CSV table of N, CA and C and ligand atoms in Angstrom, one decimal:
chain,number,residue,atom,x,y,z
A,1,MET,N,-1.7,-14.6,-17.5
A,1,MET,CA,-1.3,-14.3,-16.1
A,1,MET,C,-2.5,-14.8,-15.2
A,2,SER,N,-2.2,-15.5,-14.2
A,2,SER,CA,-3.2,-15.9,-13.2
A,2,SER,C,-3.6,-14.7,-12.3
A,3,LYS,N,-4.8,-14.9,-11.7
A,3,LYS,CA,-5.3,-13.8,-10.9
A,3,LYS,C,-4.4,-13.6,-9.6
A,4,LYS,N,-4.1,-12.4,-9.3
A,4,LYS,CA,-3.3,-12.1,-8.1
A,4,LYS,C,-4.0,-11.1,-7.3
A,5,SER,N,-3.7,-11.4,-5.9
A,5,SER,CA,-4.2,-10.5,-4.9
A,5,SER,C,-3.2,-9.7,-4.2
A,6,VAL,N,-3.3,-8.5,-4.1
A,6,VAL,CA,-2.3,-7.5,-3.5
A,6,VAL,C,-2.9,-6.8,-2.4
A,7,LEU,N,-2.2,-6.8,-1.2
A,7,LEU,CA,-2.7,-6.0,-0.1
A,7,LEU,C,-1.6,-5.0,0.3
A,8,PHE,N,-1.9,-3.7,0.3
A,8,PHE,CA,-0.9,-2.7,0.7
A,8,PHE,C,-1.2,-2.4,2.2
A,9,VAL,N,-0.1,-2.2,3.0
A,9,VAL,CA,-0.2,-2.1,4.4
A,9,VAL,C,0.7,-0.9,4.9
A,10,CYS,N,0.0,-0.1,5.7
A,10,CYS,CA,0.8,1.0,6.5
A,10,CYS,C,0.4,1.0,8.0
A,11,LEU,N,0.6,2.0,8.6
A,11,LEU,CA,0.2,2.0,10.1
A,11,LEU,C,-1.3,2.3,10.3
A,12,GLY,N,-1.8,3.4,9.7
A,12,GLY,CA,-3.1,3.8,10.0
A,12,GLY,C,-4.2,3.5,9.0
A,13,ASN,N,-3.7,3.0,7.8
A,13,ASN,CA,-4.5,2.8,6.6
A,13,ASN,C,-5.4,4.0,6.3
A,14,ILE,N,-4.9,5.2,6.5
A,14,ILE,CA,-5.6,6.5,6.1
A,14,ILE,C,-4.7,7.4,5.2
A,15,CYS,N,-3.5,7.1,5.1
A,15,CYS,CA,-2.5,7.9,4.2
A,15,CYS,C,-1.9,7.1,3.1
A,16,ARG,N,-0.9,6.3,3.5
A,16,ARG,CA,0.0,5.7,2.5
A,16,ARG,C,-0.7,4.6,1.8
A,17,SER,N,-1.2,3.6,2.6
A,17,SER,CA,-1.7,2.4,1.9
A,17,SER,C,-2.9,2.6,1.1
A,18,PRO,N,-3.9,3.5,1.5
A,18,PRO,CA,-5.1,3.8,0.7
A,18,PRO,C,-4.6,4.5,-0.6
A,19,ALA,N,-3.6,5.3,-0.6
A,19,ALA,CA,-3.1,6.0,-1.8
A,19,ALA,C,-2.4,4.9,-2.7
A,20,ALA,N,-1.7,4.0,-2.1
A,20,ALA,CA,-1.0,2.9,-2.9
A,20,ALA,C,-2.1,2.0,-3.5
A,21,GLU,N,-3.1,1.7,-2.8
A,21,GLU,CA,-4.2,0.9,-3.4
A,21,GLU,C,-4.8,1.6,-4.6
A,22,ALA,N,-5.1,2.9,-4.4
A,22,ALA,CA,-5.8,3.7,-5.5
A,22,ALA,C,-4.9,3.9,-6.7
A,23,ILE,N,-3.6,4.2,-6.5
A,23,ILE,CA,-2.7,4.3,-7.6
A,23,ILE,C,-2.5,3.0,-8.4
A,24,PHE,N,-2.3,2.0,-7.6
A,24,PHE,CA,-2.0,0.7,-8.2
A,24,PHE,C,-3.3,0.3,-9.0
A,25,ARG,N,-4.5,0.4,-8.5
A,25,ARG,CA,-5.7,0.1,-9.2
A,25,ARG,C,-5.9,0.8,-10.4
A,26,ASP,N,-5.6,2.1,-10.4
A,26,ASP,CA,-5.7,3.0,-11.6
A,26,ASP,C,-4.7,2.5,-12.7
A,27,MET,N,-3.5,2.2,-12.2
A,27,MET,CA,-2.6,1.7,-13.2
A,27,MET,C,-2.9,0.4,-13.8
A,28,VAL,N,-3.4,-0.5,-13.1
A,28,VAL,CA,-3.9,-1.8,-13.6
A,28,VAL,C,-5.1,-1.7,-14.5
A,29,ALA,N,-6.0,-0.7,-14.1
A,29,ALA,CA,-7.2,-0.5,-14.9
A,29,ALA,C,-6.8,0.0,-16.3
A,30,LYS,N,-5.8,1.0,-16.3
A,30,LYS,CA,-5.4,1.6,-17.5
A,30,LYS,C,-4.7,0.6,-18.5
A,31,GLU,N,-4.2,-0.5,-17.9
A,31,GLU,CA,-3.6,-1.5,-18.7
A,31,GLU,C,-4.6,-2.7,-19.0
A,32,LYS,N,-5.8,-2.4,-18.6
A,32,LYS,CA,-6.9,-3.4,-18.9
A,32,LYS,C,-6.7,-4.7,-18.3
A,33,LEU,N,-6.1,-4.7,-17.1
A,33,LEU,CA,-5.8,-5.9,-16.3
A,33,LEU,C,-6.6,-6.1,-15.0
A,34,ILE,N,-7.7,-5.2,-14.9
A,34,ILE,CA,-8.4,-5.2,-13.6
A,34,ILE,C,-8.9,-6.5,-13.2
A,35,GLU,N,-9.5,-7.3,-14.1
A,35,GLU,CA,-10.0,-8.5,-13.8
A,35,GLU,C,-9.1,-9.6,-13.2
A,36,LEU,N,-7.8,-9.2,-13.4
A,36,LEU,CA,-6.8,-10.2,-13.1
A,36,LEU,C,-6.2,-9.9,-11.6
A,37,PHE,N,-6.8,-8.8,-11.0
A,37,PHE,CA,-6.3,-8.5,-9.7
A,37,PHE,C,-7.4,-8.3,-8.6
A,38,HIS,N,-7.0,-8.6,-7.4
A,38,HIS,CA,-7.8,-8.2,-6.3
A,38,HIS,C,-6.9,-7.3,-5.4
A,39,ILE,N,-7.3,-6.1,-5.2
A,39,ILE,CA,-6.4,-5.0,-4.6
A,39,ILE,C,-7.1,-4.4,-3.4
A,40,ASP,N,-6.4,-4.4,-2.3
A,40,ASP,CA,-7.0,-3.9,-1.0
A,40,ASP,C,-5.9,-3.2,-0.2
A,41,SER,N,-6.2,-2.6,0.9
A,41,SER,CA,-5.2,-2.0,1.8
A,41,SER,C,-5.7,-2.2,3.3
A,42,ALA,N,-4.7,-2.1,4.2
A,42,ALA,CA,-5.0,-2.3,5.6
A,42,ALA,C,-3.9,-1.6,6.4
A,43,GLY,N,-4.2,-1.4,7.8
A,43,GLY,CA,-3.3,-0.8,8.7
A,43,GLY,C,-2.9,-1.7,9.7
A,44,THR,N,-1.7,-1.6,10.3
A,44,THR,CA,-1.3,-2.5,11.3
A,44,THR,C,-2.0,-2.1,12.6
A,45,SER,N,-2.4,-0.8,12.7
A,45,SER,CA,-3.2,-0.3,13.9
A,45,SER,C,-4.6,-0.2,13.4
A,46,GLY,N,-5.5,-0.5,14.4
A,46,GLY,CA,-6.9,-0.3,14.1
A,46,GLY,C,-7.5,1.0,14.6
A,47,HIS,N,-6.5,1.9,14.9
A,47,HIS,CA,-6.9,3.2,15.5
A,47,HIS,C,-7.9,4.0,14.7
A,48,HIS,N,-7.8,3.9,13.3
A,48,HIS,CA,-8.7,4.7,12.4
A,48,HIS,C,-9.7,3.9,11.7
A,49,ALA,N,-9.8,2.6,12.2
A,49,ALA,CA,-10.7,1.7,11.4
A,49,ALA,C,-12.1,2.3,11.2
A,50,GLY,N,-12.7,2.1,10.1
A,50,GLY,CA,-14.0,2.6,9.7
A,50,GLY,C,-14.0,4.0,9.1
A,51,GLU,N,-12.8,4.7,9.2
A,51,GLU,CA,-12.7,6.1,8.7
A,51,GLU,C,-12.3,6.1,7.2
A,52,ARG,N,-12.7,7.2,6.5
A,52,ARG,CA,-12.1,7.5,5.2
A,52,ARG,C,-10.7,7.8,5.3
A,53,ALA,N,-10.0,7.9,4.2
A,53,ALA,CA,-8.7,8.3,4.2
A,53,ALA,C,-8.5,9.7,4.6
A,54,ASP,N,-7.4,10.1,5.1
A,54,ASP,CA,-7.0,11.4,5.5
A,54,ASP,C,-7.4,12.5,4.4
A,55,ALA,N,-8.2,13.5,4.8
A,55,ALA,CA,-8.6,14.5,3.8
A,55,ALA,C,-7.5,15.2,2.9
A,56,ARG,N,-6.3,15.3,3.6
A,56,ARG,CA,-5.1,15.8,2.9
A,56,ARG,C,-4.7,14.8,1.7
A,57,MET,N,-4.8,13.6,2.0
A,57,MET,CA,-4.4,12.6,1.0
A,57,MET,C,-5.4,12.5,-0.1
A,58,ILE,N,-6.7,12.5,0.3
A,58,ILE,CA,-7.7,12.5,-0.7
A,58,ILE,C,-7.6,13.7,-1.7
A,59,LYS,N,-7.3,14.9,-1.2
A,59,LYS,CA,-7.2,16.1,-2.0
A,59,LYS,C,-5.9,16.1,-2.9
A,60,THR,N,-4.8,15.7,-2.3
A,60,THR,CA,-3.6,15.7,-3.1
A,60,THR,C,-3.7,14.7,-4.2
A,61,ALA,N,-4.2,13.5,-3.9
A,61,ALA,CA,-4.3,12.5,-5.0
A,61,ALA,C,-5.4,12.9,-6.0
A,62,ALA,N,-6.5,13.6,-5.6
A,62,ALA,CA,-7.4,14.0,-6.6
A,62,ALA,C,-6.9,15.0,-7.6
A,63,HIS,N,-5.9,15.9,-7.2
A,63,HIS,CA,-5.2,16.7,-8.1
A,63,HIS,C,-4.5,16.0,-9.2
A,64,ARG,N,-4.2,14.8,-8.9
A,64,ARG,CA,-3.6,13.9,-10.0
A,64,ARG,C,-4.5,13.0,-10.7
A,65,GLY,N,-5.8,13.1,-10.4
A,65,GLY,CA,-6.8,12.3,-11.0
A,65,GLY,C,-6.9,11.0,-10.4
A,66,ILE,N,-6.4,10.8,-9.1
A,66,ILE,CA,-6.5,9.5,-8.4
A,66,ILE,C,-7.6,9.7,-7.4
A,67,ASP,N,-8.6,8.7,-7.4
A,67,ASP,CA,-9.7,8.6,-6.5
A,67,ASP,C,-9.3,7.7,-5.3
A,68,VAL,N,-9.1,8.4,-4.1
A,68,VAL,CA,-8.8,7.5,-2.9
A,68,VAL,C,-10.1,7.3,-2.2
A,69,THR,N,-10.7,6.0,-2.2
A,69,THR,CA,-12.0,5.7,-1.7
A,69,THR,C,-12.0,4.7,-0.5
A,70,SER,N,-10.9,4.2,-0.1
A,70,SER,CA,-11.0,3.1,0.8
A,70,SER,C,-11.4,3.5,2.2
A,71,ILE,N,-11.9,2.6,3.0
A,71,ILE,CA,-12.3,2.8,4.4
A,71,ILE,C,-11.3,2.0,5.2
A,72,SER,N,-10.7,2.6,6.2
A,72,SER,CA,-9.7,2.0,7.0
A,72,SER,C,-10.1,0.7,7.7
A,73,ARG,N,-9.2,-0.2,7.7
A,73,ARG,CA,-9.5,-1.5,8.4
A,73,ARG,C,-8.1,-2.0,8.9
A,74,GLN,N,-8.1,-2.8,10.0
A,74,GLN,CA,-6.9,-3.3,10.5
A,74,GLN,C,-6.5,-4.6,9.8
A,75,PHE,N,-5.2,-4.7,9.7
A,75,PHE,CA,-4.6,-6.0,9.1
A,75,PHE,C,-4.8,-7.1,10.1
A,76,VAL,N,-5.3,-8.3,9.6
A,76,VAL,CA,-5.6,-9.4,10.5
A,76,VAL,C,-4.9,-10.7,9.9
A,77,SER,N,-4.6,-11.6,10.8
A,77,SER,CA,-3.8,-12.8,10.5
A,77,SER,C,-4.3,-13.5,9.2
A,78,GLU,N,-5.7,-13.5,9.0
A,78,GLU,CA,-6.2,-14.2,7.9
A,78,GLU,C,-5.7,-13.5,6.6
A,79,ASP,N,-5.3,-12.3,6.6
A,79,ASP,CA,-4.8,-11.7,5.4
A,79,ASP,C,-3.6,-12.4,4.8
A,80,PHE,N,-2.9,-13.1,5.7
A,80,PHE,CA,-1.7,-13.9,5.1
A,80,PHE,C,-2.2,-14.9,4.2
A,81,LYS,N,-3.4,-15.5,4.4
A,81,LYS,CA,-3.8,-16.5,3.5
A,81,LYS,C,-4.6,-15.9,2.3
A,82,ARG,N,-5.3,-14.8,2.6
A,82,ARG,CA,-6.1,-14.3,1.5
A,82,ARG,C,-5.3,-13.6,0.4
A,83,PHE,N,-4.1,-13.1,0.7
A,83,PHE,CA,-3.4,-12.3,-0.3
A,83,PHE,C,-2.1,-13.0,-0.7
A,84,ASP,N,-1.8,-12.8,-2.0
A,84,ASP,CA,-0.6,-13.4,-2.5
A,84,ASP,C,0.6,-12.5,-2.2
A,85,TYR,N,0.3,-11.1,-2.2
A,85,TYR,CA,1.5,-10.2,-2.0
A,85,TYR,C,1.0,-9.2,-0.9
A,86,ILE,N,1.8,-9.0,0.1
A,86,ILE,CA,1.6,-8.0,1.2
A,86,ILE,C,2.7,-7.1,1.2
A,87,ILE,N,2.3,-5.8,0.8
A,87,ILE,CA,3.4,-4.8,0.5
A,87,ILE,C,3.3,-3.7,1.5
A,88,VAL,N,4.3,-3.6,2.4
A,88,VAL,CA,4.3,-2.7,3.5
A,88,VAL,C,5.1,-1.4,3.1
A,89,MET,N,4.9,-0.3,3.9
A,89,MET,CA,5.5,1.0,3.5
A,89,MET,C,6.8,1.3,4.2
A,90,ASP,N,7.1,0.7,5.4
A,90,ASP,CA,8.3,1.0,6.1
A,90,ASP,C,8.7,-0.3,7.0
A,91,ASP,N,9.9,-0.2,7.6
A,91,ASP,CA,10.3,-1.2,8.4
A,91,ASP,C,9.5,-1.6,9.6
A,92,SER,N,8.9,-0.5,10.1
A,92,SER,CA,8.0,-0.7,11.3
A,92,SER,C,6.7,-1.6,10.9
A,93,ASN,N,6.2,-1.2,9.8
A,93,ASN,CA,5.0,-1.9,9.3
A,93,ASN,C,5.5,-3.4,9.1
A,94,TYR,N,6.7,-3.6,8.5
A,94,TYR,CA,7.2,-4.9,8.3
A,94,TYR,C,7.2,-5.7,9.6
A,95,GLN,N,7.8,-5.1,10.6
A,95,GLN,CA,8.0,-5.8,11.9
A,95,GLN,C,6.6,-6.1,12.5
A,96,ASN,N,5.7,-5.2,12.4
A,96,ASN,CA,4.3,-5.4,12.9
A,96,ASN,C,3.6,-6.5,12.2
A,97,VAL,N,3.8,-6.6,10.9
A,97,VAL,CA,3.1,-7.7,10.1
A,97,VAL,C,3.8,-9.1,10.5
A,98,ILE,N,5.1,-9.1,10.4
A,98,ILE,CA,5.8,-10.3,10.6
A,98,ILE,C,5.5,-10.9,12.0
A,99,SER,N,5.3,-9.9,13.0
A,99,SER,CA,5.0,-10.4,14.3
A,99,SER,C,3.7,-11.2,14.4
A,100,LEU,N,2.8,-11.1,13.4
A,100,LEU,CA,1.6,-11.8,13.4
A,100,LEU,C,1.7,-13.2,12.8
A,101,ASP,N,3.0,-13.5,12.4
A,101,ASP,CA,3.3,-14.8,11.7
A,101,ASP,C,4.4,-15.5,12.5
A,102,PRO,N,4.1,-15.8,13.7
A,102,PRO,CA,5.2,-16.4,14.5
A,102,PRO,C,5.8,-17.7,14.0
A,103,GLN,N,5.1,-18.5,13.2
A,103,GLN,CA,5.7,-19.7,12.6
A,103,GLN,C,6.5,-19.4,11.4
A,104,GLY,N,6.5,-18.2,10.9
A,104,GLY,CA,7.2,-17.8,9.7
A,104,GLY,C,6.7,-18.5,8.4
A,105,GLU,N,5.5,-18.7,8.4
A,105,GLU,CA,4.9,-19.3,7.2
A,105,GLU,C,4.7,-18.4,5.9
A,106,TYR,N,4.6,-17.2,6.3
A,106,TYR,CA,4.1,-16.2,5.2
A,106,TYR,C,5.1,-15.2,4.8
A,107,GLY,N,6.3,-15.2,5.5
A,107,GLY,CA,7.2,-14.1,5.3
A,107,GLY,C,7.6,-13.9,3.8
A,108,HIS,N,7.5,-15.0,3.0
A,108,HIS,CA,7.9,-14.9,1.6
A,108,HIS,C,6.9,-14.0,0.8
A,109,LYS,N,5.7,-13.8,1.4
A,109,LYS,CA,4.7,-12.9,0.8
A,109,LYS,C,4.9,-11.5,1.0
A,110,VAL,N,5.7,-11.1,2.0
A,110,VAL,CA,5.8,-9.7,2.5
A,110,VAL,C,7.0,-9.0,1.9
A,111,SER,N,6.7,-7.9,1.3
A,111,SER,CA,7.9,-7.1,0.7
A,111,SER,C,7.6,-5.6,1.0
A,112,LYS,N,8.5,-4.8,0.8
A,112,LYS,CA,8.4,-3.4,1.1
A,112,LYS,C,8.2,-2.6,-0.3
A,113,MET,N,7.4,-1.6,-0.3
A,113,MET,CA,7.0,-0.9,-1.5
A,113,MET,C,8.3,-0.4,-2.2
A,114,THR,N,9.2,0.2,-1.4
A,114,THR,CA,10.4,0.7,-2.0
A,114,THR,C,11.3,-0.3,-2.6
A,115,ASP,N,11.0,-1.6,-2.4
A,115,ASP,CA,11.8,-2.7,-3.1
A,115,ASP,C,11.5,-2.6,-4.7
A,116,TYR,N,10.5,-1.9,-5.1
A,116,TYR,CA,10.1,-1.8,-6.4
A,116,TYR,C,10.4,-0.4,-7.0
A,117,SER,N,11.1,0.4,-6.3
A,117,SER,CA,11.4,1.8,-6.7
A,117,SER,C,12.5,1.8,-7.7
A,118,SER,N,12.5,2.9,-8.5
A,118,SER,CA,13.6,3.1,-9.5
A,118,SER,C,14.0,4.5,-9.6
A,119,GLY,N,15.0,4.7,-10.6
A,119,GLY,CA,15.4,6.1,-10.8
A,119,GLY,C,15.8,6.8,-9.6
A,120,LYS,N,15.2,8.1,-9.7
A,120,LYS,CA,15.6,9.0,-8.5
A,120,LYS,C,15.0,8.6,-7.2
A,121,PHE,N,14.1,7.6,-7.2
A,121,PHE,CA,13.5,7.1,-5.9
A,121,PHE,C,14.1,5.8,-5.5
A,122,ALA,N,15.1,5.3,-6.2
A,122,ALA,CA,15.7,4.1,-5.9
A,122,ALA,C,16.5,4.1,-4.6
A,123,SER,N,16.8,5.2,-4.1
A,123,SER,CA,17.6,5.4,-2.8
A,123,SER,C,16.7,5.3,-1.6
A,124,TYR,N,15.4,5.5,-1.8
A,124,TYR,CA,14.5,5.5,-0.6
A,124,TYR,C,14.3,4.0,-0.1
A,125,ASP,N,14.4,3.9,1.2
A,125,ASP,CA,14.1,2.6,1.8
A,125,ASP,C,12.8,2.5,2.6
A,126,LYS,N,12.0,3.6,2.4
A,126,LYS,CA,10.7,3.5,3.0
A,126,LYS,C,9.8,4.6,2.3
A,127,VAL,N,8.5,4.4,2.4
A,127,VAL,CA,7.6,5.5,2.0
A,127,VAL,C,7.3,6.2,3.3
A,128,PRO,N,7.8,7.5,3.4
A,128,PRO,CA,7.7,8.2,4.7
A,128,PRO,C,6.4,8.5,5.1
A,129,ASP,N,6.0,8.4,6.5
A,129,ASP,CA,4.7,8.6,7.0
A,129,ASP,C,4.5,10.2,6.9
A,130,PRO,N,3.4,10.6,6.2
A,130,PRO,CA,3.2,12.1,6.0
A,130,PRO,C,2.3,12.6,7.0
A,131,TYR,N,1.8,11.8,7.9
A,131,TYR,CA,0.7,12.2,8.8
A,131,TYR,C,1.0,13.4,9.6
A,132,TRP,N,2.2,13.6,10.2
A,132,TRP,CA,2.5,14.7,11.1
A,132,TRP,C,3.2,15.8,10.4
A,133,GLY,N,3.5,15.6,9.1
A,133,GLY,CA,4.2,16.7,8.4
A,133,GLY,C,3.3,17.6,7.5
A,134,GLY,N,4.0,18.3,6.6
A,134,GLY,CA,3.2,19.4,5.7
A,134,GLY,C,2.7,18.7,4.5
A,135,GLU,N,2.1,19.6,3.6
A,135,GLU,CA,1.6,19.1,2.4
A,135,GLU,C,2.5,18.5,1.5
A,136,ASP,N,3.8,18.9,1.5
A,136,ASP,CA,4.8,18.4,0.6
A,136,ASP,C,5.0,16.9,0.8
A,137,GLY,N,4.8,16.4,2.1
A,137,GLY,CA,4.9,15.0,2.4
A,137,GLY,C,4.0,14.1,1.6
A,138,PHE,N,2.8,14.7,1.4
A,138,PHE,CA,1.8,13.9,0.7
A,138,PHE,C,2.1,13.8,-0.8
A,139,ASP,N,2.7,14.9,-1.4
A,139,ASP,CA,3.2,14.8,-2.8
A,139,ASP,C,4.3,13.8,-3.0
A,140,LEU,N,5.2,13.8,-2.0
A,140,LEU,CA,6.4,12.9,-2.0
A,140,LEU,C,5.8,11.5,-2.0
A,141,VAL,N,4.9,11.2,-1.1
A,141,VAL,CA,4.4,9.8,-1.0
A,141,VAL,C,3.7,9.4,-2.3
A,142,LEU,N,3.0,10.3,-3.0
A,142,LEU,CA,2.4,9.9,-4.2
A,142,LEU,C,3.4,9.8,-5.3
A,143,ASP,N,4.4,10.5,-5.3
A,143,ASP,CA,5.6,10.4,-6.3
A,143,ASP,C,6.2,9.0,-6.1
A,144,LEU,N,6.5,8.7,-4.8
A,144,LEU,CA,7.1,7.3,-4.5
A,144,LEU,C,6.2,6.2,-4.9
A,145,LEU,N,4.9,6.3,-4.5
A,145,LEU,CA,4.0,5.2,-4.8
A,145,LEU,C,3.7,5.0,-6.3
A,146,THR,N,3.7,6.1,-7.0
A,146,THR,CA,3.5,5.9,-8.5
A,146,THR,C,4.7,5.2,-9.2
A,147,ASP,N,5.9,5.7,-8.8
A,147,ASP,CA,7.1,5.0,-9.3
A,147,ASP,C,7.2,3.6,-8.9
A,148,ALA,N,6.9,3.3,-7.6
A,148,ALA,CA,7.0,1.8,-7.2
A,148,ALA,C,5.9,1.0,-7.8
A,149,SER,N,4.7,1.6,-7.9
A,149,SER,CA,3.6,0.8,-8.6
A,149,SER,C,4.0,0.3,-10.0
A,150,GLU,N,4.7,1.2,-10.7
A,150,GLU,CA,5.2,0.7,-12.0
A,150,GLU,C,6.1,-0.4,-11.9
A,151,GLY,N,7.1,-0.4,-10.9
A,151,GLY,CA,8.0,-1.5,-10.7
A,151,GLY,C,7.2,-2.8,-10.3
A,152,LEU,N,6.3,-2.6,-9.4
A,152,LEU,CA,5.5,-3.7,-8.8
A,152,LEU,C,4.7,-4.4,-10.0
A,153,LEU,N,4.1,-3.6,-10.8
A,153,LEU,CA,3.2,-4.2,-11.9
A,153,LEU,C,4.1,-4.9,-12.9
A,154,ALA,N,5.2,-4.4,-13.2
A,154,ALA,CA,6.2,-5.0,-14.1
A,154,ALA,C,6.6,-6.3,-13.5
A,155,ASN,N,6.8,-6.4,-12.2
A,155,ASN,CA,7.3,-7.5,-11.5
A,155,ASN,C,6.3,-8.7,-11.5
A,156,LEU,N,5.0,-8.2,-11.4
A,156,LEU,CA,3.9,-9.2,-11.3
A,156,LEU,C,3.5,-9.7,-12.7
A,157,LYS,N,3.7,-9.0,-13.7
A,157,LYS,CA,3.3,-9.4,-15.0
A,157,LYS,C,4.0,-10.6,-15.6
B,201,4NP,P1,-0.5,6.0,7.5
B,201,4NP,O1,-0.3,7.4,8.3
B,201,4NP,O2,0.1,4.9,8.3
B,201,4NP,O3,0.2,6.2,6.2
B,201,4NP,O4,-2.0,5.8,7.3
B,201,4NP,C1,-0.6,7.5,9.7
B,201,4NP,C2,-1.9,7.7,10.1
B,201,4NP,C3,-2.3,7.9,11.4
B,201,4NP,C4,-1.3,7.9,12.4
B,201,4NP,C5,0.0,7.7,12.0
B,201,4NP,C6,0.4,7.4,10.7
B,201,4NP,N1,-1.6,8.1,13.7
B,201,4NP,O5,-0.7,8.2,14.6
B,201,4NP,O6,-2.8,8.3,14.0
């Protein structure tokens, strides 16, 4: 397998995409494939740039043994060149990312996390934003991301 770079993208880069980054990295490490991947995350908004992930997400993920460590940064056009796979969480993220590629050169690199969902999560067409909701939202996000990460890794292998 050749080295692959994967960028997870949400709105703020403090809830969903940092968790996706951490879950996917954990899965890849457990399969002893970490040297073959470059894994990162970003937000379409720079509103939370420089911040750690949301404390609720860090705590909920920690309960599952997942360490969410990323510092928020904004998605930039250069990411289209730097990454092989750009994986967004919902349709709004998709539109925001695609709008930075007016020539349509990189659309083939962009997919939605739920494209890789299976089983009871197959019917989801987005990873719902948990920011304004209760604790349950964070657990659902982690369930969805864990399931989709398995599908994504199988797809990339
Ligand atoms: P994320 O969640 O896109 O999963 O990081 C959000 C974080 C912050 C805001 C919205 C969504 N916000 O409006 O500040």
